[in-house]
Structures are given as structure tokens and as C-alpha cells.
Amino acid sequence: DVKVTQSSRYLVKRTGEKVFLECVQDMDHENMFWYRQDPGLGLRLIYFSYDVKMKEKGDIPEGYSVSREKKERFSLILESASTNQTSMYLCASSPLLLQGKNTEAFFGQGTRLTVV
Amino acid sequence: AQSVTQLGSHVSVSEGALVLLRCNYSSSVPPYLFWYVQYPNQGLQLLLKYTSAATLVKGINGFEAEFKKSETSFHLTKPSAHMSDAAEYFCAVRPFSGGYNKLIFGAGTRLAVHP
């Protein structure tokens, strides 16, 4: 089974702190994603990566950065945490899209971050 | 840009009743389509996906979805609800082109099942 593991289930951080959310996948997937989930808004893409050291902005990248130094690990960084970044963060991975093959994304358990 | 609309943020059914969760997508070219389920304090789990091999797709836990190109819809159904089906359900699309498998999600529908 594909496993996507997020390092923390729950985090409480103070405003202004630098926060690291870690995600590791064990299926050698090329693509990795960070989503943010808020009630009534569904999942919104923050950043994604399609290869080591490669990254692309998603729909809501402001206030976030990412790092992918190894294929299996994708980190989300909140440079200076703010209360409006209190949310559920979900990491996902997927294989590279192949022509005609519909590949889904596999999700971690989520990290519920509270910024106080 | 691709978008997904899920009609009804909350749906409530009785145990044993039909479950119908609605999803419409916006695209002139049918995208790849998915339904995910999220149980409380969990990540997302794939229920089913549209593969273009058949318009009626069967998934896990007795759920199925029908792709209707003319209506740009991919509604999720289950003939008889069970208490364990209470969860949040997300419809997602992946654009037909592009290699990144980026999923675009709807806002979600929370399903409540009453005895």
C-alpha cells in the first residue's frame, strides 16, 4: 500500500514562529502536493513539486514556501506563522501522469495546525 | 480554468435511504474525475475514479458514480445508507492535459446518516 506520512497530527505554534510541516511518501512518486483544507472551501493547493528541487505555486502560495531535497520528502514552511494560517494541512503524492492513465493522488492523515 | 461544484454542503439521510451527492464540473473536454471520502480527523481516501472505460463507475463501500457528459456531472450514489457512511465527501477533477496530476477539489459535502 502507498503510504504518505505527515510528521505531526496536531501542532500549536505562536504567531511569528517559523513552522515546518514534513511529508514523506514511500512509493517513489514523482509528484507531491500540499493542500490546505478549510470548512466550506474544500482543499486548496498551496504548492506542488514534480521532481526533486522543482516546485510550482498553487492557488494560495502566499506566506508559504516548500522544499524538496529528496524525492520522498516534501516540506511545507510557514515563514512567519499567522493566525489566518490555522487550518488542516494535507500532503499528497501521485505518480507521473501517463498518457491515457488516470492516476489518483494519495493523501496523508493531515496536520491540524493552530496558530495562537 | 477548471472548477468543480458540489451542490449542498450538508446532506442528511436516514439509515437505509438512498444517498445522492451531486458534482458538476466545468470543462469542454471531460477531465479525469474522482470522489474522495474523509472520515473525522483523517486524510482523504479514494472512493472511485472515472477512467473513461465505462460511464458507471463502482467504488468501495457500495458507492458508485455515473459520468454524464451532456450534463457535465459525476454524481455519487449509494442505494442504502449506513451509519458508517457519515463523513465528508469531495469531488475532484484533474485537467485532461498537463503532467502534474494536479487535482482541483469541490468544497465538499458533509453526509449525516440518522437512525
PDB file of C-alpha atoms in Angstrom:
ATOM      1  CA  ASP A   1       0.000   0.000   0.000  1.00  0.00           C
ATOM      2  CA  VAL A   2       1.049   3.528  -0.699  1.00  0.00           C
ATOM      3  CA  LYS A   3       1.899   5.371   2.418  1.00  0.00           C
ATOM      4  CA  VAL A   4       2.069   9.115   2.824  1.00  0.00           C
ATOM      5  CA  THR A   5       3.161  10.114   6.292  1.00  0.00           C
ATOM      6  CA  GLN A   6       2.891  13.548   7.806  1.00  0.00           C
ATOM      7  CA  SER A   7       5.167  14.143  10.742  1.00  0.00           C
ATOM      8  CA  SER A   8       2.584  15.626  13.097  1.00  0.00           C
ATOM      9  CA  ARG A   9      -1.161  15.184  13.526  1.00  0.00           C
ATOM     10  CA  TYR A  10      -1.558  18.264  15.688  1.00  0.00           C
ATOM     11  CA  LEU A  11       0.604  21.345  16.096  1.00  0.00           C
ATOM     12  CA  VAL A  12       0.205  24.513  18.114  1.00  0.00           C
ATOM     13  CA  LYS A  13       2.522  27.389  17.234  1.00  0.00           C
ATOM     14  CA  ARG A  14       2.819  31.027  18.158  1.00  0.00           C
ATOM     15  CA  THR A  15       2.354  33.944  15.794  1.00  0.00           C
ATOM     16  CA  GLY A  16       5.618  34.795  14.074  1.00  0.00           C
ATOM     17  CA  GLU A  17       7.200  31.380  14.505  1.00  0.00           C
ATOM     18  CA  LYS A  18       8.748  29.571  11.564  1.00  0.00           C
ATOM     19  CA  VAL A  19       6.870  26.307  11.133  1.00  0.00           C
ATOM     20  CA  PHE A  20       7.921  23.190   9.269  1.00  0.00           C
ATOM     21  CA  LEU A  21       5.429  20.551   8.145  1.00  0.00           C
ATOM     22  CA  GLU A  22       7.050  17.385   6.888  1.00  0.00           C
ATOM     23  CA  CYS A  23       5.690  14.782   4.495  1.00  0.00           C
ATOM     24  CA  VAL A  24       7.243  11.517   3.369  1.00  0.00           C
ATOM     25  CA  GLN A  25       5.966   9.040   0.778  1.00  0.00           C
ATOM     26  CA  ASP A  26       7.244   5.544   0.194  1.00  0.00           C
ATOM     27  CA  MET A  27       6.101   4.820  -3.367  1.00  0.00           C
ATOM     28  CA  ASP A  28       8.709   6.662  -5.387  1.00  0.00           C
ATOM     29  CA  HIS A  29       6.107   9.097  -6.715  1.00  0.00           C
ATOM     30  CA  GLU A  30       7.299  12.000  -8.810  1.00  0.00           C
ATOM     31  CA  ASN A  31       4.536  14.409  -7.794  1.00  0.00           C
ATOM     32  CA  MET A  32       3.928  15.750  -4.318  1.00  0.00           C
ATOM     33  CA  PHE A  33       1.418  18.337  -3.159  1.00  0.00           C
ATOM     34  CA  TRP A  34       0.469  20.450  -0.194  1.00  0.00           C
ATOM     35  CA  TYR A  35      -3.177  21.367   0.240  1.00  0.00           C
ATOM     36  CA  ARG A  36      -4.902  23.433   2.835  1.00  0.00           C
ATOM     37  CA  GLN A  37      -8.404  22.441   3.957  1.00  0.00           C
ATOM     38  CA  ASP A  38     -10.866  24.912   5.458  1.00  0.00           C
ATOM     39  CA  PRO A  39     -14.599  24.437   6.126  1.00  0.00           C
ATOM     40  CA  GLY A  40     -16.704  25.378   3.135  1.00  0.00           C
ATOM     41  CA  LEU A  41     -13.683  25.904   0.914  1.00  0.00           C
ATOM     42  CA  GLY A  42     -12.647  22.342   0.186  1.00  0.00           C
ATOM     43  CA  LEU A  43      -8.990  21.702  -0.486  1.00  0.00           C
ATOM     44  CA  ARG A  44      -6.876  24.457  -1.948  1.00  0.00           C
ATOM     45  CA  LEU A  45      -3.488  23.807  -3.471  1.00  0.00           C
ATOM     46  CA  ILE A  46      -0.605  25.663  -1.875  1.00  0.00           C
ATOM     47  CA  TYR A  47       2.414  24.264  -3.728  1.00  0.00           C
ATOM     48  CA  PHE A  48       3.336  21.203  -5.676  1.00  0.00           C
ATOM     49  CA  SER A  49       6.517  19.555  -6.834  1.00  0.00           C
ATOM     50  CA  TYR A  50       7.067  17.284  -9.810  1.00  0.00           C
ATOM     51  CA  ASP A  51      10.713  16.464  -9.179  1.00  0.00           C
ATOM     52  CA  VAL A  52      13.491  16.958  -6.680  1.00  0.00           C
ATOM     53  CA  LYS A  53      14.252  20.648  -6.213  1.00  0.00           C
ATOM     54  CA  MET A  54      11.397  21.548  -8.570  1.00  0.00           C
ATOM     55  CA  LYS A  55       8.330  23.368  -7.310  1.00  0.00           C
ATOM     56  CA  GLU A  56       5.362  25.249  -8.625  1.00  0.00           C
ATOM     57  CA  LYS A  57       2.981  27.642  -6.912  1.00  0.00           C
ATOM     58  CA  GLY A  58      -0.558  26.525  -6.447  1.00  0.00           C
ATOM     59  CA  ASP A  59      -3.580  28.706  -5.866  1.00  0.00           C
ATOM     60  CA  ILE A  60      -2.668  30.121  -2.455  1.00  0.00           C
ATOM     61  CA  PRO A  61       1.144  30.213  -2.056  1.00  0.00           C
ATOM     62  CA  GLU A  62       1.374  33.493  -0.138  1.00  0.00           C
ATOM     63  CA  GLY A  63       3.001  33.070   3.249  1.00  0.00           C
ATOM     64  CA  TYR A  64       4.314  29.606   2.423  1.00  0.00           C
ATOM     65  CA  SER A  65       7.392  28.057   0.880  1.00  0.00           C
ATOM     66  CA  VAL A  66       8.388  24.474   0.184  1.00  0.00           C
ATOM     67  CA  SER A  67      11.449  22.317  -0.034  1.00  0.00           C
ATOM     68  CA  ARG A  68      12.073  19.074  -1.843  1.00  0.00           C
ATOM     69  CA  GLU A  69      15.645  17.941  -1.423  1.00  0.00           C
ATOM     70  CA  LYS A  70      14.863  14.240  -1.754  1.00  0.00           C
ATOM     71  CA  LYS A  71      12.267  12.537  -3.887  1.00  0.00           C
ATOM     72  CA  GLU A  72      10.395  11.032  -0.968  1.00  0.00           C
ATOM     73  CA  ARG A  73      10.183  14.159   1.200  1.00  0.00           C
ATOM     74  CA  PHE A  74       8.268  17.383   0.675  1.00  0.00           C
ATOM     75  CA  SER A  75       8.297  20.056   3.348  1.00  0.00           C
ATOM     76  CA  LEU A  76       5.928  22.974   3.773  1.00  0.00           C
ATOM     77  CA  ILE A  77       7.337  26.020   5.526  1.00  0.00           C
ATOM     78  CA  LEU A  78       5.399  28.833   7.110  1.00  0.00           C
ATOM     79  CA  GLU A  79       7.978  31.591   7.217  1.00  0.00           C
ATOM     80  CA  SER A  80       6.198  33.598   9.907  1.00  0.00           C
ATOM     81  CA  ALA A  81       3.063  31.912  11.141  1.00  0.00           C
ATOM     82  CA  SER A  82      -0.093  33.967  11.404  1.00  0.00           C
ATOM     83  CA  THR A  83      -3.476  33.178  12.908  1.00  0.00           C
ATOM     84  CA  ASN A  84      -5.082  33.027   9.462  1.00  0.00           C
ATOM     85  CA  GLN A  85      -2.882  30.046   8.716  1.00  0.00           C
ATOM     86  CA  THR A  86      -4.702  27.999  11.328  1.00  0.00           C
ATOM     87  CA  SER A  87      -6.003  25.131   9.243  1.00  0.00           C
ATOM     88  CA  MET A  88      -5.771  21.473   8.302  1.00  0.00           C
ATOM     89  CA  TYR A  89      -2.828  20.761   6.007  1.00  0.00           C
ATOM     90  CA  LEU A  90      -2.855  17.743   3.758  1.00  0.00           C
ATOM     91  CA  CYS A  91       0.064  16.292   1.870  1.00  0.00           C
ATOM     92  CA  ALA A  92      -0.446  14.093  -1.174  1.00  0.00           C
ATOM     93  CA  SER A  93       1.642  12.242  -3.712  1.00  0.00           C
ATOM     94  CA  SER A  94       0.987  10.714  -7.101  1.00  0.00           C
ATOM     95  CA  PRO A  95       2.886   9.047  -9.890  1.00  0.00           C
ATOM     96  CA  LEU A  96       3.702  10.983 -13.004  1.00  0.00           C
ATOM     97  CA  LEU A  97       0.790  11.321 -15.372  1.00  0.00           C
ATOM     98  CA  LEU A  98       0.950   8.823 -18.180  1.00  0.00           C
ATOM     99  CA  GLN A  99      -0.942   9.294 -21.381  1.00  0.00           C
ATOM    100  CA  GLY A 100      -4.403   7.842 -21.033  1.00  0.00           C
ATOM    101  CA  LYS A 101      -3.890   6.649 -17.485  1.00  0.00           C
ATOM    102  CA  ASN A 102      -5.939   8.236 -14.760  1.00  0.00           C
ATOM    103  CA  THR A 103      -3.775   8.284 -11.672  1.00  0.00           C
ATOM    104  CA  GLU A 104      -5.110   9.426  -8.370  1.00  0.00           C
ATOM    105  CA  ALA A 105      -3.344  11.199  -5.553  1.00  0.00           C
ATOM    106  CA  PHE A 106      -2.701   9.501  -2.217  1.00  0.00           C
ATOM    107  CA  PHE A 107      -3.111  11.528   0.929  1.00  0.00           C
ATOM    108  CA  GLY A 108      -1.515  11.677   4.327  1.00  0.00           C
ATOM    109  CA  GLN A 109      -3.534  11.853   7.543  1.00  0.00           C
ATOM    110  CA  GLY A 110      -3.296  15.590   7.768  1.00  0.00           C
ATOM    111  CA  THR A 111      -1.762  18.040  10.213  1.00  0.00           C
ATOM    112  CA  ARG A 112      -4.103  20.272  12.137  1.00  0.00           C
ATOM    113  CA  LEU A 113      -2.174  23.465  12.813  1.00  0.00           C
ATOM    114  CA  THR A 114      -3.309  26.059  15.285  1.00  0.00           C
ATOM    115  CA  VAL A 115      -1.511  29.398  15.394  1.00  0.00           C
ATOM    116  CA  VAL A 116      -2.105  31.372  18.553  1.00  0.00           C
TER     117      VAL A 116
ATOM    118  CA  ALA B   1      -9.962  27.330 -15.523  1.00  0.00           C
ATOM    119  CA  GLN B   2     -11.377  24.055 -14.371  1.00  0.00           C
ATOM    120  CA  SER B   3     -13.795  24.144 -11.470  1.00  0.00           C
ATOM    121  CA  VAL B   4     -15.921  21.718  -9.509  1.00  0.00           C
ATOM    122  CA  THR B   5     -19.270  22.437  -7.915  1.00  0.00           C
ATOM    123  CA  GLN B   6     -20.774  20.254  -5.255  1.00  0.00           C
ATOM    124  CA  LEU B   7     -24.409  21.079  -4.646  1.00  0.00           C
ATOM    125  CA  GLY B   8     -25.260  21.003  -0.986  1.00  0.00           C
ATOM    126  CA  SER B   9     -22.658  21.459   1.706  1.00  0.00           C
ATOM    127  CA  HIS B  10     -24.689  19.237   4.043  1.00  0.00           C
ATOM    128  CA  VAL B  11     -26.855  16.254   3.186  1.00  0.00           C
ATOM    129  CA  SER B  12     -28.810  14.278   5.751  1.00  0.00           C
ATOM    130  CA  VAL B  13     -30.382  10.882   5.124  1.00  0.00           C
ATOM    131  CA  SER B  14     -31.919   8.115   7.158  1.00  0.00           C
ATOM    132  CA  GLU B  15     -30.177   4.803   7.535  1.00  0.00           C
ATOM    133  CA  GLY B  16     -31.212   2.596   4.618  1.00  0.00           C
ATOM    134  CA  ALA B  17     -32.164   5.510   2.390  1.00  0.00           C
ATOM    135  CA  LEU B  18     -30.623   6.408  -0.947  1.00  0.00           C
ATOM    136  CA  VAL B  19     -27.543   8.601  -0.856  1.00  0.00           C
ATOM    137  CA  LEU B  20     -27.118  11.112  -3.689  1.00  0.00           C
ATOM    138  CA  LEU B  21     -24.241  13.586  -3.645  1.00  0.00           C
ATOM    139  CA  ARG B  22     -24.016  15.929  -6.604  1.00  0.00           C
ATOM    140  CA  CYS B  23     -20.949  17.035  -8.516  1.00  0.00           C
ATOM    141  CA  ASN B  24     -20.688  19.138 -11.651  1.00  0.00           C
ATOM    142  CA  TYR B  25     -17.520  20.122 -13.425  1.00  0.00           C
ATOM    143  CA  SER B  26     -16.765  22.892 -15.847  1.00  0.00           C
ATOM    144  CA  SER B  27     -14.804  21.809 -18.858  1.00  0.00           C
ATOM    145  CA  SER B  28     -15.399  21.489 -22.563  1.00  0.00           C
ATOM    146  CA  VAL B  29     -13.178  18.428 -22.539  1.00  0.00           C
ATOM    147  CA  PRO B  30     -14.171  15.800 -19.981  1.00  0.00           C
ATOM    148  CA  PRO B  31     -11.488  15.710 -17.328  1.00  0.00           C
ATOM    149  CA  TYR B  32     -10.494  12.825 -15.157  1.00  0.00           C
ATOM    150  CA  LEU B  33     -12.882  12.628 -12.203  1.00  0.00           C
ATOM    151  CA  PHE B  34     -12.640  11.347  -8.649  1.00  0.00           C
ATOM    152  CA  TRP B  35     -14.612  11.011  -5.466  1.00  0.00           C
ATOM    153  CA  TYR B  36     -12.778  11.005  -2.153  1.00  0.00           C
ATOM    154  CA  VAL B  37     -14.113  10.436   1.345  1.00  0.00           C
ATOM    155  CA  GLN B  38     -12.779  11.921   4.562  1.00  0.00           C
ATOM    156  CA  TYR B  39     -13.675  10.500   7.947  1.00  0.00           C
ATOM    157  CA  PRO B  40     -13.251  12.749  11.013  1.00  0.00           C
ATOM    158  CA  ASN B  41      -9.637  13.706  11.654  1.00  0.00           C
ATOM    159  CA  GLN B  42      -8.395  11.590   8.772  1.00  0.00           C
ATOM    160  CA  GLY B  43      -6.850  12.207   5.399  1.00  0.00           C
ATOM    161  CA  LEU B  44      -8.681  11.621   2.133  1.00  0.00           C
ATOM    162  CA  GLN B  45      -9.375   8.144   0.834  1.00  0.00           C
ATOM    163  CA  LEU B  46     -10.227   7.396  -2.780  1.00  0.00           C
ATOM    164  CA  LEU B  47     -13.772   6.108  -3.263  1.00  0.00           C
ATOM    165  CA  LEU B  48     -13.730   5.781  -7.019  1.00  0.00           C
ATOM    166  CA  LYS B  49     -12.401   7.312 -10.207  1.00  0.00           C
ATOM    167  CA  TYR B  50     -13.648   7.745 -13.738  1.00  0.00           C
ATOM    168  CA  THR B  51     -11.388   6.010 -16.192  1.00  0.00           C
ATOM    169  CA  SER B  52     -13.404   6.514 -19.436  1.00  0.00           C
ATOM    170  CA  ALA B  53     -13.789   2.745 -19.752  1.00  0.00           C
ATOM    171  CA  ALA B  54     -17.376   2.937 -18.502  1.00  0.00           C
ATOM    172  CA  THR B  55     -19.733   5.728 -17.577  1.00  0.00           C
ATOM    173  CA  LEU B  56     -20.928   3.928 -14.441  1.00  0.00           C
ATOM    174  CA  VAL B  57     -18.083   3.534 -12.011  1.00  0.00           C
ATOM    175  CA  LYS B  58     -18.218   1.309  -8.964  1.00  0.00           C
ATOM    176  CA  GLY B  59     -16.182   2.137  -5.913  1.00  0.00           C
ATOM    177  CA  ILE B  60     -15.597   0.929  -2.418  1.00  0.00           C
ATOM    178  CA  ASN B  61     -18.210   0.598   0.322  1.00  0.00           C
ATOM    179  CA  GLY B  62     -21.071   0.178  -2.167  1.00  0.00           C
ATOM    180  CA  PHE B  63     -20.740   3.613  -3.739  1.00  0.00           C
ATOM    181  CA  GLU B  64     -20.975   4.270  -7.442  1.00  0.00           C
ATOM    182  CA  ALA B  65     -20.938   7.303  -9.706  1.00  0.00           C
ATOM    183  CA  GLU B  66     -22.223   7.943 -13.171  1.00  0.00           C
ATOM    184  CA  PHE B  67     -20.413  10.143 -15.657  1.00  0.00           C
ATOM    185  CA  LYS B  68     -22.816  12.163 -17.817  1.00  0.00           C
ATOM    186  CA  LYS B  69     -21.006  14.219 -20.397  1.00  0.00           C
ATOM    187  CA  SER B  70     -24.145  16.023 -21.573  1.00  0.00           C
ATOM    188  CA  GLU B  71     -24.788  17.262 -18.039  1.00  0.00           C
ATOM    189  CA  THR B  72     -21.101  17.674 -17.071  1.00  0.00           C
ATOM    190  CA  SER B  73     -21.941  15.715 -13.953  1.00  0.00           C
ATOM    191  CA  PHE B  74     -20.436  12.924 -11.895  1.00  0.00           C
ATOM    192  CA  HIS B  75     -22.930  12.320  -9.090  1.00  0.00           C
ATOM    193  CA  LEU B  76     -22.184   9.836  -6.314  1.00  0.00           C
ATOM    194  CA  THR B  77     -24.836   7.392  -5.155  1.00  0.00           C
ATOM    195  CA  LYS B  78     -25.338   4.546  -2.746  1.00  0.00           C
ATOM    196  CA  PRO B  79     -28.613   2.614  -2.666  1.00  0.00           C
ATOM    197  CA  SER B  80     -28.770   2.187   1.099  1.00  0.00           C
ATOM    198  CA  ALA B  81     -27.010   4.434   3.587  1.00  0.00           C
ATOM    199  CA  HIS B  82     -25.214   3.014   6.588  1.00  0.00           C
ATOM    200  CA  MET B  83     -24.297   4.843   9.750  1.00  0.00           C
ATOM    201  CA  SER B  84     -20.635   4.337   8.906  1.00  0.00           C
ATOM    202  CA  ASP B  85     -21.077   6.399   5.724  1.00  0.00           C
ATOM    203  CA  ALA B  86     -21.222   9.589   7.759  1.00  0.00           C
ATOM    204  CA  ALA B  87     -18.239  11.573   6.519  1.00  0.00           C
ATOM    205  CA  GLU B  88     -17.271  14.395   4.215  1.00  0.00           C
ATOM    206  CA  TYR B  89     -17.165  13.661   0.503  1.00  0.00           C
ATOM    207  CA  PHE B  90     -15.124  15.521  -2.063  1.00  0.00           C
ATOM    208  CA  CYS B  91     -15.448  15.511  -5.812  1.00  0.00           C
ATOM    209  CA  ALA B  92     -12.241  16.302  -7.681  1.00  0.00           C
ATOM    210  CA  VAL B  93     -11.157  16.772 -11.254  1.00  0.00           C
ATOM    211  CA  ARG B  94      -7.831  16.548 -12.923  1.00  0.00           C
ATOM    212  CA  PRO B  95      -7.437  18.505 -16.150  1.00  0.00           C
ATOM    213  CA  PHE B  96      -7.029  16.322 -19.186  1.00  0.00           C
ATOM    214  CA  SER B  97      -3.736  17.916 -20.153  1.00  0.00           C
ATOM    215  CA  GLY B  98      -0.717  18.605 -18.023  1.00  0.00           C
ATOM    216  CA  GLY B  99       1.580  16.156 -16.376  1.00  0.00           C
ATOM    217  CA  TYR B 100       1.330  17.126 -12.798  1.00  0.00           C
ATOM    218  CA  ASN B 101      -1.806  15.294 -11.808  1.00  0.00           C
ATOM    219  CA  LYS B 102      -2.964  18.399 -10.026  1.00  0.00           C
ATOM    220  CA  LEU B 103      -6.365  17.777  -8.508  1.00  0.00           C
ATOM    221  CA  ILE B 104      -8.984  20.502  -8.230  1.00  0.00           C
ATOM    222  CA  PHE B 105     -11.460  19.899  -5.445  1.00  0.00           C
ATOM    223  CA  GLY B 106     -15.015  20.879  -4.793  1.00  0.00           C
ATOM    224  CA  ALA B 107     -15.988  22.442  -1.467  1.00  0.00           C
ATOM    225  CA  GLY B 108     -17.152  19.120  -0.076  1.00  0.00           C
ATOM    226  CA  THR B 109     -20.453  17.674   1.121  1.00  0.00           C
ATOM    227  CA  ARG B 110     -20.868  16.524   4.666  1.00  0.00           C
ATOM    228  CA  LEU B 111     -23.134  13.487   4.859  1.00  0.00           C
ATOM    229  CA  ALA B 112     -25.060  12.785   8.048  1.00  0.00           C
ATOM    230  CA  VAL B 113     -26.866   9.457   8.498  1.00  0.00           C
ATOM    231  CA  HIS B 114     -29.654   9.219  11.046  1.00  0.00           C
ATOM    232  CA  PRO B 115     -31.038   6.048  12.606  1.00  0.00           C
TER     233      PRO B 115
END
